[in-house]
CSV table of C-alpha atoms in Angstrom, one decimal:
chain,number,residue,atom,x,y,z
X,1,MET,CA,109.0,49.6,20.5
X,2,LEU,CA,106.8,51.0,23.3
X,3,SER,CA,107.8,54.4,24.6
X,4,LEU,CA,108.8,54.9,28.2
X,5,SER,CA,105.7,57.1,28.8
X,6,PHE,CA,103.4,54.3,27.8
X,7,VAL,CA,105.1,52.0,30.2
X,8,VAL,CA,104.8,54.5,33.0
X,9,VAL,CA,101.1,55.0,32.3
X,10,LEU,CA,100.6,51.2,32.5
X,11,ALA,CA,102.6,51.0,35.7
X,12,VAL,CA,100.4,53.8,37.3
X,13,ILE,CA,97.3,51.9,36.2
X,14,VAL,CA,98.5,48.7,37.8
X,15,VAL,CA,99.4,50.5,41.1
X,16,VAL,CA,96.0,52.2,41.2
X,17,LEU,CA,94.3,48.9,40.6
X,18,LEU,CA,96.4,47.2,43.3
X,19,ARG,CA,95.7,49.9,45.8
X,20,SER,CA,91.9,50.0,45.1
X,21,GLY,CA,91.6,46.3,45.6
X,22,ARG,CA,90.4,45.6,42.1
X,23,LEU,CA,93.6,43.7,41.3
X,24,HIS,CA,95.1,41.4,43.8
X,25,PHE,CA,98.8,40.9,44.2
X,26,GLY,CA,98.9,37.2,43.0
X,27,PRO,CA,97.0,37.7,39.7
X,28,GLY,CA,98.9,41.0,39.1
X,29,LEU,CA,102.2,39.2,39.6
X,30,ALA,CA,101.1,36.4,37.3
X,31,ALA,CA,100.2,38.9,34.6
X,32,LEU,CA,103.5,40.6,35.0
X,33,LEU,CA,105.5,37.4,34.6
X,34,LEU,CA,103.3,36.4,31.6
X,35,GLY,CA,104.2,39.8,30.0
X,36,PHE,CA,107.9,39.1,30.5
X,37,CYS,CA,107.7,35.6,29.1
X,38,LEU,CA,105.6,36.9,26.1
X,39,ALA,CA,108.2,39.7,25.4
X,40,SER,CA,111.0,37.1,25.1
X,41,SER,CA,108.9,34.8,22.9
X,42,GLY,CA,108.5,34.7,19.2
X,43,ALA,CA,105.1,36.4,19.6
X,44,ALA,CA,106.7,39.7,20.7
X,45,PRO,CA,106.9,41.3,17.3
X,46,THR,CA,103.3,40.5,16.5
X,47,VAL,CA,102.1,41.9,19.9
X,48,ASN,CA,104.3,45.0,19.3
X,49,HIS,CA,102.8,45.5,15.9
X,50,LEU,CA,99.2,45.1,17.2
X,51,LEU,CA,99.9,47.7,20.0
X,52,THR,CA,101.4,50.1,17.5
X,53,ALA,CA,98.4,49.7,15.2
X,54,CYS,CA,96.0,50.3,18.1
X,55,ALA,CA,97.9,53.4,19.2
X,56,SER,CA,97.9,54.8,15.7
X,57,ALA,CA,94.2,54.2,15.3
X,58,LEU,CA,93.5,55.9,18.6
X,59,SER,CA,95.6,58.9,17.7
X,60,LYS,CA,93.7,59.3,14.4
X,61,LEU,CA,90.4,59.3,16.3
X,62,GLY,CA,91.5,62.2,18.4
X,63,ALA,CA,92.8,64.2,15.5
């Protein structure tokens, strides 16, 4: 499961992109809704596993 700090970092990135004009409200909302739908689907464990593997690989690069 994703940690709360990861979710906060993603939220900050979205807010910065919205305020800078690089991400408009409509596409941002569509991406948010897609994320909620994906989280409630059968693909959620696969996506979670992929994100965990990516985070693990990135942490090994920094060590």
